[in-house]
Short mmCIF file of C-alpha atoms in Angstrom, two decimals:
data_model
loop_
_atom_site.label_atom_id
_atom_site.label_comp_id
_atom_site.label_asym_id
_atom_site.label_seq_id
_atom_site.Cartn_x
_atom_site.Cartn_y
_atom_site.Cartn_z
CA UNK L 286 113.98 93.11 71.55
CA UNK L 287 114.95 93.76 75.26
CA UNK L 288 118.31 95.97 75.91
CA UNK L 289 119.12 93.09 78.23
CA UNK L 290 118.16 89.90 78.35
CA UNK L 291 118.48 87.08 80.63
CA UNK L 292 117.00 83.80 81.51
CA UNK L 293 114.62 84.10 84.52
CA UNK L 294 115.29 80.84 85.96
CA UNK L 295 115.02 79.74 88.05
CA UNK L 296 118.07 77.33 88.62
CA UNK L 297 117.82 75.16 91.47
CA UNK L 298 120.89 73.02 92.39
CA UNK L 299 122.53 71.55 95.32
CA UNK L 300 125.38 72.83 97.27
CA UNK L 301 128.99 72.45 95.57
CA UNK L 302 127.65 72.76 91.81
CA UNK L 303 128.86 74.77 89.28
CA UNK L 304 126.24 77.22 87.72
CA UNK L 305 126.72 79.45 84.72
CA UNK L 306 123.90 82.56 83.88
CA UNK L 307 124.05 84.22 80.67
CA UNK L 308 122.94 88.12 79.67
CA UNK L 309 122.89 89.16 76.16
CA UNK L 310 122.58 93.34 75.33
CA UNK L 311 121.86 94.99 72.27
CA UNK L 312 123.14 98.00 72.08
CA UNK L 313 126.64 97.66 70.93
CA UNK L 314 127.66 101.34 72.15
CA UNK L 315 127.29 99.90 75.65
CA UNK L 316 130.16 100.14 77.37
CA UNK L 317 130.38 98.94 81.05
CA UNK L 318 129.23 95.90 82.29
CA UNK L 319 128.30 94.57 86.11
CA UNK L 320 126.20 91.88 87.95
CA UNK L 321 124.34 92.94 90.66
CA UNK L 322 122.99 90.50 93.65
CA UNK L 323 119.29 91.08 94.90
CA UNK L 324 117.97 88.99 97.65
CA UNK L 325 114.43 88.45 98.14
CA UNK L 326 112.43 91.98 99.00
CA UNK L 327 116.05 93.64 99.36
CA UNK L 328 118.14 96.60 97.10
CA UNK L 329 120.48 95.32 94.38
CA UNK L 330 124.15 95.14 95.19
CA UNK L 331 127.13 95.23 92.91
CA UNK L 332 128.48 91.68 92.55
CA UNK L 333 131.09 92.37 90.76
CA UNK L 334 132.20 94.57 87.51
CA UNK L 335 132.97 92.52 84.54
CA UNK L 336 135.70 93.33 82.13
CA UNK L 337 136.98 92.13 78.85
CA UNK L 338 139.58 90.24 79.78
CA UNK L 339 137.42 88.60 82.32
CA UNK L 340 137.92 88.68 86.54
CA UNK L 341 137.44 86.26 89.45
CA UNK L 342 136.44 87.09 92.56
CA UNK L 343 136.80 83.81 94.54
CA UNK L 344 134.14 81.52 93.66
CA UNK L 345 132.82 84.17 91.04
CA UNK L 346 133.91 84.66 87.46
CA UNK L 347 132.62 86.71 85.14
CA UNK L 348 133.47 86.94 81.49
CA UNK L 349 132.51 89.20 78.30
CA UNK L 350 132.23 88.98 74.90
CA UNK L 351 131.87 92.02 73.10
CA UNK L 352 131.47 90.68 69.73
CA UNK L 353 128.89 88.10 70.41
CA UNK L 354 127.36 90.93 73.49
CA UNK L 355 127.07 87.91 75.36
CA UNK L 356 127.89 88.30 79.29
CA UNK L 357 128.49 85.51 81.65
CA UNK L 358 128.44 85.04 85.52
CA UNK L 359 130.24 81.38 86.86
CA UNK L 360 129.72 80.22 90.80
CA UNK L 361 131.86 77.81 91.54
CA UNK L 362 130.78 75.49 94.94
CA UNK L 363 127.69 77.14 95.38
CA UNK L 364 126.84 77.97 99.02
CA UNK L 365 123.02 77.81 100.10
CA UNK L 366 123.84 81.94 100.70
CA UNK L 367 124.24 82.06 96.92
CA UNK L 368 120.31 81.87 96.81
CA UNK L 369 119.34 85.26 95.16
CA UNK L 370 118.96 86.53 91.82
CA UNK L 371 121.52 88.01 89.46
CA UNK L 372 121.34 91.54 88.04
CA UNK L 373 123.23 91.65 84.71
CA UNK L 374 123.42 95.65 84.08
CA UNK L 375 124.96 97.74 81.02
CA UNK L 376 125.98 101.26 81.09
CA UNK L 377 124.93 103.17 78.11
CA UNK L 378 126.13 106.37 77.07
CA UNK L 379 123.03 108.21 76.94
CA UNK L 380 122.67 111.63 76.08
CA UNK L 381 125.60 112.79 78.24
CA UNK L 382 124.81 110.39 80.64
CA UNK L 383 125.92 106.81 81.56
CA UNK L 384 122.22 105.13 81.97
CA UNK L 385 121.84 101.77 84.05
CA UNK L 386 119.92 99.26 82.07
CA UNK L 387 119.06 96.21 84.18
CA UNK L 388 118.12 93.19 83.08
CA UNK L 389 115.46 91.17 84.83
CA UNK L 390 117.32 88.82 86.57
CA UNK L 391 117.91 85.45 86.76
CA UNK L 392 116.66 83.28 90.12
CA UNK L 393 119.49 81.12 91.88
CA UNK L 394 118.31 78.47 94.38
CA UNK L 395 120.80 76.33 96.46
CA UNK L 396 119.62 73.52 97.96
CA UNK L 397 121.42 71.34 100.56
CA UNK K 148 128.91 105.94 107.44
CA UNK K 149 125.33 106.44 105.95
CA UNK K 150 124.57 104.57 102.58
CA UNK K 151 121.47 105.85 100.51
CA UNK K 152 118.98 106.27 102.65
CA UNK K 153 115.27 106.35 101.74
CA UNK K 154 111.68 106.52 103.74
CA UNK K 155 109.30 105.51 104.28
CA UNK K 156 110.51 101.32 104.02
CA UNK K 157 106.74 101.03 103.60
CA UNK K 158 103.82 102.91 102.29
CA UNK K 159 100.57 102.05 102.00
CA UNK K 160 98.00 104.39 100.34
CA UNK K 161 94.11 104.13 99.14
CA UNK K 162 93.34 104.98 95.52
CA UNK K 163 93.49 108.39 94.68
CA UNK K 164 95.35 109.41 97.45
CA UNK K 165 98.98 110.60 97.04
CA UNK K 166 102.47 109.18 97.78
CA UNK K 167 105.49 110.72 98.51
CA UNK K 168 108.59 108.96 98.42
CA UNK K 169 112.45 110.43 99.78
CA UNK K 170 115.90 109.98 98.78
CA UNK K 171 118.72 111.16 100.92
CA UNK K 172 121.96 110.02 98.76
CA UNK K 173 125.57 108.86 100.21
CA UNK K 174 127.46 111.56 101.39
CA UNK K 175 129.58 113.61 98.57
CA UNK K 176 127.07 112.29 96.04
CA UNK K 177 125.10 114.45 93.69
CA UNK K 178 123.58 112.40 91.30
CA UNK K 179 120.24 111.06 91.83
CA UNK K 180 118.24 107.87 90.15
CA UNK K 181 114.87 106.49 90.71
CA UNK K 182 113.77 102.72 89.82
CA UNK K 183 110.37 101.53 90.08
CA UNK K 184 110.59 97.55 89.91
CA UNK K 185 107.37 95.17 89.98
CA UNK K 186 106.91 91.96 91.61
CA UNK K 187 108.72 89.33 89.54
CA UNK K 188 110.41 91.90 87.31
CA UNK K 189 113.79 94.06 86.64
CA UNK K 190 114.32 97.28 88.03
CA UNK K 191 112.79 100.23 85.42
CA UNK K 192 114.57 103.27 85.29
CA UNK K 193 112.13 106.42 86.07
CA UNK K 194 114.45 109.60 86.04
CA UNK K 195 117.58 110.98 86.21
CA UNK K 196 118.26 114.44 88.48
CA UNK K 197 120.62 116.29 89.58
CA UNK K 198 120.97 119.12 92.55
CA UNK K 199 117.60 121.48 91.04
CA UNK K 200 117.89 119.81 87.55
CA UNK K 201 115.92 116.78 85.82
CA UNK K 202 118.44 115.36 83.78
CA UNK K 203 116.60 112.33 81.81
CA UNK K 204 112.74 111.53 83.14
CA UNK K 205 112.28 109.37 79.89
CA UNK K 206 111.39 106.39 82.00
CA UNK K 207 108.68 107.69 84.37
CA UNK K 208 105.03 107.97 83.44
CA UNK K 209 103.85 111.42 82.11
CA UNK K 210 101.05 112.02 83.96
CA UNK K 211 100.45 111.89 88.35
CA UNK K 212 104.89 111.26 88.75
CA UNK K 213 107.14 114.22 89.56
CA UNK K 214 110.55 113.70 91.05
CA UNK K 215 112.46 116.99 91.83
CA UNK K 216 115.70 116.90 93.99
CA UNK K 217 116.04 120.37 95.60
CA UNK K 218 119.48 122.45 96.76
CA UNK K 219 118.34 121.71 100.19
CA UNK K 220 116.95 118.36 101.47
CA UNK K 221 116.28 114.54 99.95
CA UNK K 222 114.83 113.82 96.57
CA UNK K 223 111.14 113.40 96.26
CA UNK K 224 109.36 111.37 94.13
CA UNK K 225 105.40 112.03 94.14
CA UNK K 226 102.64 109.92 92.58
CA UNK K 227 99.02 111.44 92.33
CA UNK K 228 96.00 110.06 92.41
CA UNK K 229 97.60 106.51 92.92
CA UNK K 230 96.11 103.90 91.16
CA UNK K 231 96.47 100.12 92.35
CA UNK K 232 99.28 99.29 89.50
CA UNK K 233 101.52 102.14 91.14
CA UNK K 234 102.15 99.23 93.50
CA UNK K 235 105.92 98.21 93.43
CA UNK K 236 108.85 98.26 95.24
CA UNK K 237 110.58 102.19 94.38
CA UNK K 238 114.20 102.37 94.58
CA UNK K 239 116.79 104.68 94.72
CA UNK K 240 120.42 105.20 93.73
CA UNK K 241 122.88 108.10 94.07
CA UNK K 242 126.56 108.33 92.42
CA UNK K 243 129.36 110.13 92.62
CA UNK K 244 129.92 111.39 88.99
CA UNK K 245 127.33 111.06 85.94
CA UNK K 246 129.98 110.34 82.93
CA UNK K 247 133.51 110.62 84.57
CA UNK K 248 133.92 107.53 86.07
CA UNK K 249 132.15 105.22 83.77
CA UNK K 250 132.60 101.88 85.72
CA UNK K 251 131.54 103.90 88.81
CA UNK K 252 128.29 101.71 89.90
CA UNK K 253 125.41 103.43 91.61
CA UNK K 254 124.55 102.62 95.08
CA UNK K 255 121.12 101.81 96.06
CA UNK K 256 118.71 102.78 99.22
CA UNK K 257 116.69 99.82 101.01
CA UNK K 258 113.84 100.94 99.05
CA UNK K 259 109.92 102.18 99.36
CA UNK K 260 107.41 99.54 99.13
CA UNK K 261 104.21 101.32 97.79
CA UNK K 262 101.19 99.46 98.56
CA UNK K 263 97.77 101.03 97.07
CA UNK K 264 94.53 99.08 98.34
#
């Protein structure tokens, strides 16, 4: 089983819907939690860190569940800029260390 | 205000040849991570260094990869002998702390795309 696992996609949907991606991790001594944006042929960048009482950031939500190690991203009136694909990353105490572990991403496409 | 900052952007190398791939990190960081991520795939984590010290290379290959990240000057990653699956996109991240801060996130260069013909 994957450390982190996430539906690939993609999703395509017009501008102004509401889209939901899941992640799911298996290592229960994980203990931070972000998504991370890549656009096509570019770096990741942190989206946004997601806690467990959940945070918005504008149109974004993200939620977790540490019981179910389920996490969730939610775009609210998606923007044809939204097009990218969505990092869901763990931190995992490793060895002294906190280790990224990156899932593979799932594909976003807005269309007008 | 310099972010991570790697080189080449683009590499393109025959088989067997070498590659050698730089990291400068952000200013004030000390920490140093490689990724190696494939066309239509996640980003794989390849090693873990320090200033002079490997920290965690479980992730890169055993044989033809060395990283090393010296007192003086960027971290290097070096492939021997590259073979035509070494092609990917290689990216790297730098942070401020390793285990203080855990919701610190890592910050990532613009990446080396390794192409082996």
């Amino acid at each position: 089983r994957k450390e982190v696992e996430q539906d690939p996609g993609p999703f395509n949907v017009p501008e102004g819907a509401t889209v939901a991606f899941n992640c799911t991790y298996s290592n229960s001594a994980s203990q931070s939690f972000f998504w991370y944006r890549q656009d096509c042929r570019k770096e990741p960048k942190l989206l946004m860190s997601v806690y467990s009482s959940g945070n918005e950031d504008g149109r974004f939500t993200a939620q977790l569940n540490r019981a179910s190690q389920y996490i969730s991203l939610l775009i609210r009136d998606s923007k044809l800029s939204d097009s990218a694909t969505y990092l869901c990353v763990v931190i995992l105490p490793t060895g002294g260390y906190n280790k990224l572990i990156f899932g593979a991403g799932t594909r976003l496409a807005v269309h007008p | 205000n310099a972010g991570v900052m790697q080189n080449p952007r683009h590499l393109v190398r025959r088989r067997g040849q070498e590659a050698r791939l730089r990291c400068s990190p952000m200013k004030g960081h000390s920490h140093v991570y490689w990724y190696r991520q494939l066309p239509e795939e996640g980003l794989k984590f390849m090693v873990y260094l320090q200033k002079e010290n490997i920290i965690d290379e479980s992730g890169m290959p055993k044989e033809r990869f060395s990283a090393e990240f010296p007192k003086e000057g960027p971290s290097i990653l070096r492939i021997q002998q590259v073979v035509r699956g070494d092609s990917a996109a290689y990216f790297c991240a730098s942070s401020q702390y390793d285990r203080a801060a855990i919701n610190q996130p890592q910050h990532f260069g613009d990446g080396t795309r390794l192409s082996i013909l």
